[in-house]
Amino acid sequence: PNVRVWPNKEIEPLAVLNLNLIWGQIAHRNLFAQRGVQGLANIDITPEFAVKLGAAYGSTLKPGTQVTVSRDQRNVSRMVSRSLIAGLMSVGINVQDLEATAIPVARKIIYSLRQRQDEVTVVGGIHVRLHPDRMDSILVEFFDDRGINISTIQEKKIESAYFKEDLRRARIPEIGDVNRFSQGMEIYKSAFQKQLNIDAIRHASTKVVVDYVYAVSGAILPLLLSKFGCDAVVLNASLSQMSLTANEREALLNQLGHVVVALKGSFGVQVSAHGEQLILVDEEGVPIRGDMLTALMVQIVLTAYPGGTVVVPVQVSSAIEQIVRRHGGKVKRTKASPTALMEACQQLPNVVLGGSGEMGFIFPEFHPGFDAMFCIAKLIEMLTRQDRSLSSIRAELPRVFYRSHSIRCPWTAKGGLMRHILETHQPEYLDTEDGVKIVNYQDDRWILILPDAGEPLVHIYVNGNDRNWVDETMREYRQQVQDFIEQYRQTSD
């Protein structure tokens, strides 16, 4: 009752609308997407929304417990984080304010405080940043007491408290407290050093060029590397209040390649997603990203730790299995979500690497989250000990043909599409770990139909050892999926 909806707005089926829909474009049925709560900055994610979201999260926790709140250095993130803190305090939750902190550091702090037996123990955390893929949007991520993104069950509890407005109200003596946590960087630095072979890095003749693309909060990595006597050249470490477009990032990546070649660097790295993701550039200036980056990291890590287990999302190419067989290791594929990857890295034994080129990489012995900074330092250590260059390793990677394509698909059609794929293929060739995967186990050929968790999209992946088969199969399944969606729209109309 009494909710105003301006014209030309979209309201998803089963969405609960208890706030006026004036500035935003759409009312979603769920708060959480694949990586947290996201929306247009100061339109969907407003101070008022953030206060209520903080109160909803705090209402699912016991009064008097502590959580961390961290953010990137942008003003809009400061605005949202302070609103979240106000909401948390209003329901009796104490806050350890990490202020502007790179997200891997925030995860490590939570993970470390969980293991300490003192008064500063936390049950979770929140991190606010500009969305890594959308320059006009904010992403709010929630962590559990290990620094891992919270489970779907916990997300549903927060959504229920938010939409039902089942919010606790603390009396004056019970209002939460907020403290600035100043030990975070020391905790991260100390753990960082313990997990590396410092002598290998100190005696390396490695020159690394690090491009921060005007985004990461402080050039943490070069400070750490210089302490070990490693030469690091920093590019674009100042902060921009705006996120860069894809074309601007690509231009900086091209610039990074030229700088690496000009300085005769060992390799270059472009860090993104507030310290979680990276793209490598080899000594010849050639970018290594996406699926090739995944395969390269698996090759390097399993050379250093043969027989280990690697954890990758379901959609990466079969080059991973071929590399794992070379080194007597194991591979575990998970759902295409960051939470599933982090959970598997913590639960499975002998995991030496998790993640992918698209999401970032996890070294579970350090902490359970994606961390580009630790990944770079570990890469220097392993390349030094193996006495190899990135280009030589890249040249030895298995040759696999791999294609992907995305098609817009209504939310309500996704379930029917998955049933259609299941019904039109033999059960013995199907893998339903995430989406539907049609597998030929004899020659590593497969097709994956994967609904997007956060967008009205369906992704198609085709993998094989024959380029013509991959191209033809991609055309065939694109047509199948498109035909089903068109038929669904006609019957719906």
Short mmCIF file of C-alpha atoms in Angstrom, two decimals:
data_model
loop_
_atom_site.label_atom_id
_atom_site.label_comp_id
_atom_site.label_asym_id
_atom_site.label_seq_id
_atom_site.Cartn_x
_atom_site.Cartn_y
_atom_site.Cartn_z
CA PRO A 1 0.00 0.00 0.00
CA ASN A 2 1.01 3.63 -0.65
CA VAL A 3 4.01 2.68 -2.82
CA ARG A 4 4.41 4.96 -5.84
CA VAL A 5 5.57 3.52 -9.16
CA TRP A 6 6.56 5.98 -11.89
CA PRO A 7 5.66 5.15 -15.54
CA ASN A 8 7.82 2.89 -17.75
CA LYS A 9 9.25 0.87 -14.87
CA GLU A 10 9.75 -2.90 -14.93
CA ILE A 11 8.72 -5.06 -11.97
CA GLU A 12 9.86 -8.68 -12.06
CA PRO A 13 7.32 -11.45 -11.38
CA LEU A 14 6.97 -12.17 -7.62
CA ALA A 15 8.97 -9.08 -6.69
CA VAL A 16 7.99 -7.43 -3.39
CA LEU A 17 7.97 -3.63 -3.70
CA ASN A 18 7.88 -1.73 -0.39
CA LEU A 19 9.74 1.42 -1.49
CA ASN A 20 8.76 3.99 -4.11
CA LEU A 21 10.12 3.12 -7.58
CA ILE A 22 10.94 6.56 -8.97
CA TRP A 23 14.58 6.78 -10.01
CA GLY A 24 15.44 3.16 -10.73
CA GLN A 25 14.38 1.24 -13.83
CA ILE A 26 13.45 -2.13 -12.38
CA ALA A 27 12.24 -3.81 -9.18
CA HIS A 28 13.96 -7.18 -8.76
CA ARG A 29 12.41 -10.19 -7.06
CA ASN A 30 15.74 -10.87 -5.27
CA LEU A 31 18.24 -8.60 -3.58
CA PHE A 32 21.24 -10.78 -4.33
CA ALA A 33 22.80 -11.48 -7.71
CA GLN A 34 25.70 -13.89 -8.24
CA ARG A 35 28.27 -11.85 -6.30
CA GLY A 36 26.18 -9.83 -3.88
CA VAL A 37 23.79 -6.88 -3.99
CA GLN A 38 24.31 -4.66 -7.01
CA GLY A 39 22.58 -1.75 -8.71
CA LEU A 40 22.99 1.71 -10.21
CA ALA A 41 25.00 3.98 -7.93
CA ASN A 42 22.80 6.47 -6.04
CA ILE A 43 19.74 5.31 -7.98
CA ASP A 44 19.23 1.68 -6.95
CA ILE A 45 21.91 1.64 -4.24
CA THR A 46 21.06 4.78 -2.26
CA PRO A 47 21.91 5.79 1.33
CA GLU A 48 18.33 4.94 2.38
CA PHE A 49 18.56 1.52 0.76
CA ALA A 50 21.96 0.86 2.36
CA VAL A 51 20.73 1.73 5.86
CA LYS A 52 17.88 -0.75 5.52
CA LEU A 53 20.17 -3.39 3.96
CA GLY A 54 22.63 -3.02 6.85
CA ALA A 55 19.81 -3.35 9.37
CA ALA A 56 18.45 -6.44 7.57
CA TYR A 57 21.88 -8.11 7.62
CA GLY A 58 22.43 -7.16 11.27
CA SER A 59 18.99 -8.53 12.21
CA THR A 60 20.11 -12.01 11.10
CA LEU A 61 23.04 -11.85 13.59
CA LYS A 62 23.09 -11.96 17.37
CA PRO A 63 23.06 -8.54 19.09
CA GLY A 64 26.51 -7.43 20.21
CA THR A 65 28.44 -9.40 17.58
CA GLN A 66 31.07 -7.75 15.38
CA VAL A 67 31.42 -7.42 11.61
CA THR A 68 33.93 -5.63 9.41
CA VAL A 69 33.00 -3.00 6.83
CA SER A 70 35.43 -2.10 4.05
CA ARG A 71 35.29 -0.28 0.72
CA ASP A 72 37.23 1.04 -2.20
CA GLN A 73 38.46 4.65 -2.13
CA ARG A 74 35.69 6.23 -4.17
CA ASN A 75 33.34 8.76 -2.63
CA VAL A 76 30.22 6.85 -3.62
CA SER A 77 31.54 3.76 -1.81
CA ARG A 78 32.28 5.85 1.30
CA MET A 79 28.68 7.13 1.23
CA VAL A 80 27.19 3.63 0.95
CA SER A 81 29.50 2.07 3.54
CA ARG A 82 28.66 4.73 6.14
CA SER A 83 24.96 4.12 5.54
CA LEU A 84 25.47 0.38 6.00
CA ILE A 85 27.33 1.07 9.25
CA ALA A 86 24.41 3.17 10.50
CA GLY A 87 21.99 0.35 9.73
CA LEU A 88 24.19 -2.21 11.51
CA MET A 89 24.54 -0.02 14.61
CA SER A 90 20.77 0.52 14.74
CA VAL A 91 20.21 -3.21 15.33
CA GLY A 92 22.95 -3.59 17.95
CA ILE A 93 25.87 -4.80 15.79
CA ASN A 94 29.42 -3.58 16.50
CA VAL A 95 31.51 -2.56 13.48
CA GLN A 96 35.24 -2.82 12.85
CA ASP A 97 35.66 -0.17 10.13
CA LEU A 98 38.51 -1.13 7.78
CA GLU A 99 37.81 1.99 5.67
CA ALA A 100 39.48 1.96 2.20
CA THR A 101 40.98 -1.53 1.89
CA ALA A 102 41.67 -3.79 -1.09
CA ILE A 103 39.20 -6.67 -1.01
CA PRO A 104 41.81 -9.48 -0.61
CA VAL A 105 43.15 -7.65 2.46
CA ALA A 106 39.61 -7.38 3.89
CA ARG A 107 39.06 -11.12 3.38
CA LYS A 108 42.42 -11.96 5.00
CA ILE A 109 41.65 -9.79 8.04
CA ILE A 110 38.36 -11.61 8.65
CA TYR A 111 40.06 -14.98 8.19
CA SER A 112 42.83 -14.02 10.64
CA LEU A 113 40.55 -12.51 13.30
CA ARG A 114 38.46 -15.69 13.24
CA GLN A 115 41.55 -17.63 14.34
CA ARG A 116 42.59 -15.23 17.13
CA GLN A 117 41.49 -15.82 20.69
CA ASP A 118 40.90 -12.24 21.77
CA GLU A 119 38.11 -9.69 21.98
CA VAL A 120 38.37 -8.70 18.29
CA THR A 121 36.63 -11.69 16.71
CA VAL A 122 34.19 -11.11 13.87
CA VAL A 123 31.34 -13.15 12.43
CA GLY A 124 31.38 -11.65 8.94
CA GLY A 125 31.97 -8.59 6.84
CA ILE A 126 30.73 -6.29 4.09
CA HIS A 127 32.74 -4.81 1.23
CA VAL A 128 31.51 -1.95 -0.99
CA ARG A 129 33.05 -1.13 -4.37
CA LEU A 130 32.27 0.00 -7.88
CA HIS A 131 31.12 -3.00 -9.89
CA PRO A 132 34.17 -4.39 -11.77
CA ASP A 133 32.19 -4.81 -15.01
CA ARG A 134 29.71 -1.89 -14.83
CA MET A 135 31.10 1.59 -14.49
CA ASP A 136 27.80 3.09 -13.20
CA SER A 137 26.98 0.45 -10.59
CA ILE A 138 27.83 -0.42 -6.99
CA LEU A 139 28.53 -3.95 -5.73
CA VAL A 140 27.99 -4.82 -2.04
CA GLU A 141 29.46 -8.20 -1.04
CA PHE A 142 28.83 -10.05 2.23
CA PHE A 143 31.41 -12.39 3.79
CA ASP A 144 31.12 -15.11 6.42
CA ASP A 145 33.60 -15.58 9.28
CA ARG A 146 36.14 -17.16 6.90
CA GLY A 147 36.14 -14.27 4.44
CA ILE A 148 34.13 -16.33 1.92
CA ASN A 149 31.00 -14.90 0.27
CA ILE A 150 27.97 -15.90 2.33
CA SER A 151 25.85 -18.92 1.40
CA THR A 152 22.54 -18.79 -0.46
CA ILE A 153 20.78 -19.70 2.81
CA GLN A 154 22.23 -16.63 4.53
CA GLU A 155 21.33 -14.46 1.51
CA LYS A 156 17.70 -15.63 1.76
CA LYS A 157 17.62 -14.73 5.46
CA ILE A 158 18.79 -11.20 4.69
CA GLU A 159 16.28 -10.87 1.82
CA SER A 160 13.46 -12.08 4.08
CA ALA A 161 14.34 -9.55 6.80
CA TYR A 162 14.60 -6.79 4.18
CA PHE A 163 11.36 -7.41 2.28
CA LYS A 164 9.26 -8.24 5.37
CA GLU A 165 10.85 -5.31 7.20
CA ASP A 166 11.53 -7.69 10.07
CA LEU A 167 14.20 -5.42 11.50
CA ARG A 168 15.37 -5.43 15.11
CA ARG A 169 15.47 -2.09 16.93
CA ALA A 170 18.10 -1.67 19.64
CA ARG A 171 17.52 0.49 22.70
CA ILE A 172 19.99 3.30 23.43
CA PRO A 173 22.32 1.21 25.66
CA GLU A 174 22.34 -1.55 23.00
CA ILE A 175 23.22 0.61 19.98
CA GLY A 176 26.25 -0.83 18.20
CA ASP A 177 29.72 0.68 18.41
CA VAL A 178 32.07 1.48 15.55
CA ASN A 179 35.87 1.31 15.75
CA ARG A 180 38.56 2.01 13.18
CA PHE A 181 40.62 -1.17 12.78
CA SER A 182 44.22 -0.11 12.22
CA GLN A 183 46.06 -3.45 12.32
CA GLY A 184 44.76 -4.77 9.01
CA MET A 185 47.76 -4.08 6.81
CA GLU A 186 50.17 -5.54 9.35
CA ILE A 187 48.10 -8.73 9.54
CA TYR A 188 48.15 -9.01 5.75
CA LYS A 189 51.88 -8.26 5.38
CA SER A 190 52.86 -10.75 8.07
CA ALA A 191 50.82 -13.58 6.55
CA PHE A 192 51.98 -12.61 3.05
CA GLN A 193 55.63 -13.11 3.99
CA LYS A 194 55.05 -16.41 5.80
CA GLN A 195 53.53 -18.04 2.71
CA LEU A 196 56.36 -17.17 0.31
CA ASN A 197 59.89 -18.39 -0.27
CA ILE A 198 61.49 -15.03 0.44
CA ASP A 199 64.98 -16.18 -0.55
CA ALA A 200 63.78 -17.21 -4.02
CA ILE A 201 62.17 -13.79 -4.53
CA ARG A 202 65.14 -11.91 -3.06
CA HIS A 203 67.61 -13.60 -5.42
CA ALA A 204 65.36 -13.30 -8.44
CA SER A 205 66.34 -10.97 -11.25
CA THR A 206 62.67 -10.36 -11.90
CA LYS A 207 61.39 -6.98 -13.05
CA VAL A 208 57.60 -6.73 -12.85
CA VAL A 209 55.47 -3.92 -14.29
CA VAL A 210 52.19 -3.53 -12.35
CA ASP A 211 49.30 -1.54 -13.84
CA TYR A 212 46.62 -0.65 -11.26
CA VAL A 213 44.28 1.00 -13.86
CA TYR A 214 43.52 3.87 -11.44
CA ALA A 215 41.50 1.60 -9.16
CA VAL A 216 43.22 -0.35 -6.39
CA SER A 217 43.46 1.30 -2.97
CA GLY A 218 47.17 1.93 -2.69
CA ALA A 219 50.07 0.21 -4.39
CA ILE A 220 50.40 -2.49 -1.71
CA LEU A 221 52.23 -5.05 -3.80
CA PRO A 222 55.26 -2.93 -4.86
CA LEU A 223 55.84 -2.00 -1.20
CA LEU A 224 55.91 -5.67 -0.26
CA LEU A 225 58.09 -6.67 -3.22
CA SER A 226 60.60 -3.89 -2.61
CA LYS A 227 60.99 -5.18 0.94
CA PHE A 228 62.13 -8.48 -0.59
CA GLY A 229 64.52 -6.73 -2.99
CA CYS A 230 62.33 -7.32 -6.05
CA ASP A 231 62.10 -4.64 -8.76
CA ALA A 232 58.50 -3.50 -9.37
CA VAL A 233 57.50 -0.67 -11.71
CA VAL A 234 54.07 0.83 -11.00
CA LEU A 235 51.73 2.33 -13.59
CA ASN A 236 48.45 4.21 -13.05
CA ALA A 237 48.34 3.81 -9.26
CA SER A 238 46.48 7.09 -8.63
CA LEU A 239 42.75 6.89 -7.98
CA SER A 240 39.97 7.82 -10.39
CA GLN A 241 36.45 8.35 -9.03
CA MET A 242 35.08 6.83 -12.23
CA SER A 243 35.50 3.30 -13.51
CA LEU A 244 37.19 2.83 -16.89
CA THR A 245 35.39 1.60 -20.00
CA ALA A 246 36.39 -1.67 -21.67
CA ASN A 247 38.12 0.26 -24.47
CA GLU A 248 40.11 2.35 -21.97
CA ARG A 249 41.23 -0.80 -20.13
CA GLU A 250 42.29 -2.35 -23.42
CA ALA A 251 44.31 0.74 -24.31
CA LEU A 252 46.10 0.57 -20.95
CA LEU A 253 46.78 -3.13 -21.47
CA ASN A 254 48.35 -2.35 -24.84
CA GLN A 255 50.41 0.38 -23.17
CA LEU A 256 51.51 -2.11 -20.50
CA GLY A 257 52.79 -4.49 -23.19
CA HIS A 258 54.91 -1.73 -24.73
CA VAL A 259 56.35 -0.74 -21.32
CA VAL A 260 57.27 -4.37 -20.48
CA VAL A 261 59.14 -4.74 -23.78
CA ALA A 262 60.82 -1.31 -23.48
CA LEU A 263 62.02 -1.98 -19.92
CA LYS A 264 62.94 -5.60 -20.74
CA GLY A 265 60.67 -6.70 -17.91
CA SER A 266 60.10 -10.30 -16.88
CA PHE A 267 56.35 -9.82 -17.19
CA GLY A 268 53.59 -7.28 -16.65
CA VAL A 269 50.30 -7.53 -14.83
CA GLN A 270 47.11 -5.49 -14.95
CA VAL A 271 45.27 -5.68 -11.63
CA SER A 272 41.51 -5.15 -11.54
CA ALA A 273 38.36 -5.81 -9.47
CA HIS A 274 39.90 -4.03 -6.45
CA GLY A 275 42.80 -6.44 -6.17
CA GLU A 276 41.03 -9.72 -7.00
CA GLN A 277 41.61 -10.22 -10.74
CA LEU A 278 44.53 -9.87 -13.11
CA ILE A 279 45.69 -10.12 -16.71
CA LEU A 280 49.31 -11.09 -17.38
CA VAL A 281 51.55 -9.75 -20.13
CA ASP A 282 54.58 -11.88 -21.04
CA GLU A 283 58.09 -10.54 -21.73
CA GLU A 284 57.19 -10.18 -25.42
CA GLY A 285 54.25 -7.88 -24.61
CA VAL A 286 51.56 -10.49 -25.38
CA PRO A 287 48.50 -10.46 -23.06
CA ILE A 288 47.56 -13.71 -21.32
CA ARG A 289 43.97 -13.71 -20.07
CA GLY A 290 40.80 -15.73 -19.73
CA ASP A 291 41.07 -19.44 -20.41
CA MET A 292 44.74 -19.26 -21.47
CA LEU A 293 45.57 -17.58 -18.15
CA THR A 294 43.76 -20.35 -16.26
CA ALA A 295 45.74 -23.03 -18.09
CA LEU A 296 49.03 -21.17 -17.63
CA MET A 297 48.52 -20.78 -13.86
CA VAL A 298 47.58 -24.47 -13.49
CA GLN A 299 50.70 -25.46 -15.45
CA ILE A 300 53.03 -23.31 -13.31
CA VAL A 301 51.50 -24.28 -9.96
CA LEU A 302 51.39 -28.03 -10.68
CA THR A 303 55.02 -27.91 -11.86
CA ALA A 304 55.85 -26.47 -8.44
CA TYR A 305 53.45 -28.77 -6.54
CA PRO A 306 53.00 -32.01 -8.56
CA GLY A 307 50.15 -34.26 -7.47
CA GLY A 308 48.13 -31.35 -6.09
CA THR A 309 44.43 -30.66 -6.61
CA VAL A 310 43.17 -27.68 -8.62
CA VAL A 311 39.63 -26.31 -8.40
CA VAL A 312 38.12 -24.61 -11.45
CA PRO A 313 34.59 -23.55 -12.51
CA VAL A 314 32.59 -25.85 -14.73
CA GLN A 315 32.98 -23.79 -17.92
CA VAL A 316 36.80 -23.64 -18.31
CA SER A 317 38.36 -25.63 -21.17
CA SER A 318 39.55 -29.25 -21.03
CA ALA A 319 43.16 -28.02 -21.27
CA ILE A 320 43.03 -28.18 -17.46
CA GLU A 321 42.45 -31.95 -17.45
CA GLN A 322 45.30 -32.46 -19.90
CA ILE A 323 47.71 -30.44 -17.75
CA VAL A 324 46.60 -32.21 -14.57
CA ARG A 325 47.23 -35.62 -16.16
CA ARG A 326 50.79 -34.52 -17.02
CA HIS A 327 51.54 -33.80 -13.38
CA GLY A 328 49.63 -36.61 -11.68
CA GLY A 329 47.22 -34.20 -10.03
CA LYS A 330 43.46 -33.96 -9.62
CA VAL A 331 40.91 -31.47 -10.85
CA LYS A 332 37.58 -30.56 -9.28
CA ARG A 333 35.03 -28.57 -11.23
CA THR A 334 32.47 -26.50 -9.33
CA LYS A 335 29.48 -24.34 -10.13
CA ALA A 336 30.30 -21.11 -11.95
CA SER A 337 30.05 -18.98 -8.82
CA PRO A 338 32.75 -17.41 -6.64
CA THR A 339 31.19 -18.84 -3.46
CA ALA A 340 31.25 -22.42 -4.82
CA LEU A 341 34.91 -22.05 -5.78
CA MET A 342 35.93 -20.66 -2.40
CA GLU A 343 33.96 -23.33 -0.52
CA ALA A 344 35.55 -26.16 -2.52
CA CYS A 345 39.06 -24.76 -2.00
CA GLN A 346 38.48 -24.86 1.77
CA GLN A 347 36.79 -28.27 1.95
CA LEU A 348 38.89 -30.42 -0.39
CA PRO A 349 42.29 -31.80 0.69
CA ASN A 350 45.61 -30.81 -0.93
CA VAL A 351 44.22 -27.92 -3.01
CA VAL A 352 47.14 -25.91 -4.43
CA LEU A 353 45.15 -23.53 -6.68
CA GLY A 354 41.57 -22.49 -7.29
CA GLY A 355 39.80 -20.10 -9.62
CA SER A 356 40.02 -18.99 -13.23
CA GLY A 357 41.27 -16.17 -15.42
CA GLU A 358 37.80 -14.59 -15.34
CA MET A 359 37.27 -14.71 -11.56
CA GLY A 360 40.79 -14.57 -10.14
CA PHE A 361 42.95 -17.12 -8.32
CA ILE A 362 42.87 -18.59 -4.83
CA PHE A 363 45.85 -19.96 -2.88
CA PRO A 364 44.03 -21.66 0.01
CA GLU A 365 47.07 -21.86 2.28
CA PHE A 366 47.08 -18.02 2.37
CA HIS A 367 43.37 -17.24 2.61
CA PRO A 368 40.18 -18.52 0.95
CA GLY A 369 39.55 -15.56 -1.36
CA PHE A 370 40.77 -14.35 -4.75
CA ASP A 371 44.00 -12.36 -4.42
CA ALA A 372 45.85 -10.91 -7.40
CA MET A 373 48.62 -9.44 -5.23
CA PHE A 374 49.59 -12.73 -3.60
CA CYS A 375 49.21 -14.45 -6.98
CA ILE A 376 51.83 -12.12 -8.52
CA ALA A 377 54.31 -12.66 -5.67
CA LYS A 378 53.79 -16.44 -5.85
CA LEU A 379 54.26 -16.30 -9.61
CA ILE A 380 57.64 -14.54 -9.18
CA GLU A 381 58.70 -17.22 -6.70
CA MET A 382 57.66 -20.16 -8.91
CA LEU A 383 59.07 -18.73 -12.16
CA THR A 384 62.40 -18.08 -10.41
CA ARG A 385 62.62 -21.61 -9.04
CA GLN A 386 61.60 -23.12 -12.40
CA ASP A 387 63.85 -20.72 -14.36
CA ARG A 388 61.20 -20.23 -17.02
CA SER A 389 59.62 -17.34 -18.89
CA LEU A 390 55.88 -16.88 -19.40
CA SER A 391 56.18 -17.08 -23.19
CA SER A 392 57.97 -20.45 -23.06
CA ILE A 393 55.33 -21.88 -20.71
CA ARG A 394 52.52 -20.46 -22.85
CA ALA A 395 53.99 -22.18 -25.92
CA GLU A 396 53.74 -25.58 -24.19
CA LEU A 397 50.07 -25.33 -23.18
CA PRO A 398 47.73 -27.98 -24.68
CA ARG A 399 46.02 -26.98 -27.92
CA VAL A 400 42.27 -26.95 -27.28
CA PHE A 401 39.59 -25.21 -29.34
CA TYR A 402 37.09 -23.39 -27.17
CA ARG A 403 34.19 -21.07 -28.02
CA SER A 404 31.60 -19.21 -25.96
CA HIS A 405 28.49 -17.23 -26.83
CA SER A 406 25.75 -15.52 -24.80
CA ILE A 407 22.07 -15.21 -25.75
CA ARG A 408 19.42 -13.08 -24.05
CA CYS A 409 16.83 -15.30 -22.42
CA PRO A 410 13.82 -14.34 -20.23
CA TRP A 411 14.20 -15.41 -16.61
CA THR A 412 11.02 -17.47 -16.81
CA ALA A 413 12.27 -19.42 -19.85
CA LYS A 414 15.50 -20.67 -18.26
CA GLY A 415 13.98 -23.63 -16.42
CA GLY A 416 12.10 -24.80 -19.51
CA LEU A 417 15.24 -24.52 -21.62
CA MET A 418 17.21 -26.70 -19.18
CA ARG A 419 14.42 -29.33 -19.20
CA HIS A 420 14.38 -29.25 -23.00
CA ILE A 421 18.14 -29.92 -23.18
CA LEU A 422 17.85 -32.75 -20.64
CA GLU A 423 14.97 -34.40 -22.51
CA THR A 424 16.66 -34.25 -25.93
CA HIS A 425 19.97 -35.90 -24.93
CA GLN A 426 20.99 -39.31 -23.63
CA PRO A 427 21.29 -39.31 -19.79
CA GLU A 428 24.68 -41.09 -19.80
CA TYR A 429 26.23 -38.09 -21.61
CA LEU A 430 24.86 -35.44 -19.24
CA ASP A 431 26.55 -33.63 -16.34
CA THR A 432 24.35 -31.32 -14.27
CA GLU A 433 26.94 -29.86 -11.87
CA ASP A 434 25.84 -26.43 -13.13
CA GLY A 435 23.56 -25.90 -16.11
CA VAL A 436 23.56 -28.87 -18.49
CA LYS A 437 26.81 -30.25 -19.91
CA ILE A 438 26.77 -32.77 -22.79
CA VAL A 439 30.04 -34.70 -22.53
CA ASN A 440 31.93 -37.16 -24.74
CA TYR A 441 34.26 -38.63 -22.10
CA GLN A 442 36.55 -40.33 -24.65
CA ASP A 443 38.01 -37.23 -26.31
CA ASP A 444 37.25 -34.29 -23.95
CA ARG A 445 34.55 -32.90 -26.23
CA TRP A 446 31.69 -31.14 -24.49
CA ILE A 447 28.94 -28.55 -24.80
CA LEU A 448 27.72 -26.56 -21.79
CA ILE A 449 24.41 -24.67 -21.62
CA LEU A 450 24.67 -22.43 -18.55
CA PRO A 451 21.98 -19.95 -17.39
CA ASP A 452 23.45 -16.75 -15.98
CA ALA A 453 22.82 -16.37 -12.24
CA GLY A 454 22.48 -12.59 -12.31
CA GLU A 455 21.31 -11.58 -15.80
CA PRO A 456 18.58 -12.68 -18.27
CA LEU A 457 21.21 -14.54 -20.31
CA VAL A 458 22.16 -18.09 -21.27
CA HIS A 459 25.81 -18.89 -22.00
CA ILE A 460 26.87 -21.59 -24.47
CA TYR A 461 30.37 -23.10 -24.27
CA VAL A 462 31.82 -25.61 -26.74
CA ASN A 463 35.13 -27.41 -26.18
CA GLY A 464 37.00 -29.87 -28.41
CA ASN A 465 40.21 -30.82 -30.19
CA ASP A 466 38.88 -30.09 -33.70
CA ARG A 467 38.23 -26.49 -34.78
CA ASN A 468 35.63 -27.41 -37.42
CA TRP A 469 33.65 -29.55 -34.96
CA VAL A 470 33.69 -26.74 -32.36
CA ASP A 471 32.53 -24.10 -34.86
CA GLU A 472 29.79 -26.32 -36.30
CA THR A 473 28.57 -27.44 -32.88
CA MET A 474 28.42 -23.85 -31.64
CA ARG A 475 26.26 -22.88 -34.65
CA GLU A 476 23.98 -25.86 -34.02
CA TYR A 477 23.41 -25.16 -30.31
CA ARG A 478 23.05 -21.42 -30.78
CA GLN A 479 20.23 -22.16 -33.20
CA GLN A 480 18.63 -24.69 -30.85
CA VAL A 481 18.63 -22.29 -27.93
CA GLN A 482 17.43 -19.37 -30.06
CA ASP A 483 14.59 -21.45 -31.52
CA PHE A 484 13.44 -22.52 -28.04
CA ILE A 485 13.47 -18.91 -26.77
CA GLU A 486 11.51 -17.67 -29.81
CA GLN A 487 8.95 -20.45 -29.37
CA TYR A 488 8.65 -19.63 -25.67
CA ARG A 489 8.01 -15.95 -26.43
CA GLN A 490 5.34 -16.78 -28.98
CA THR A 491 3.47 -19.11 -26.61
CA SER A 492 3.83 -16.59 -23.74
CA ASP A 493 2.34 -13.78 -25.87
#
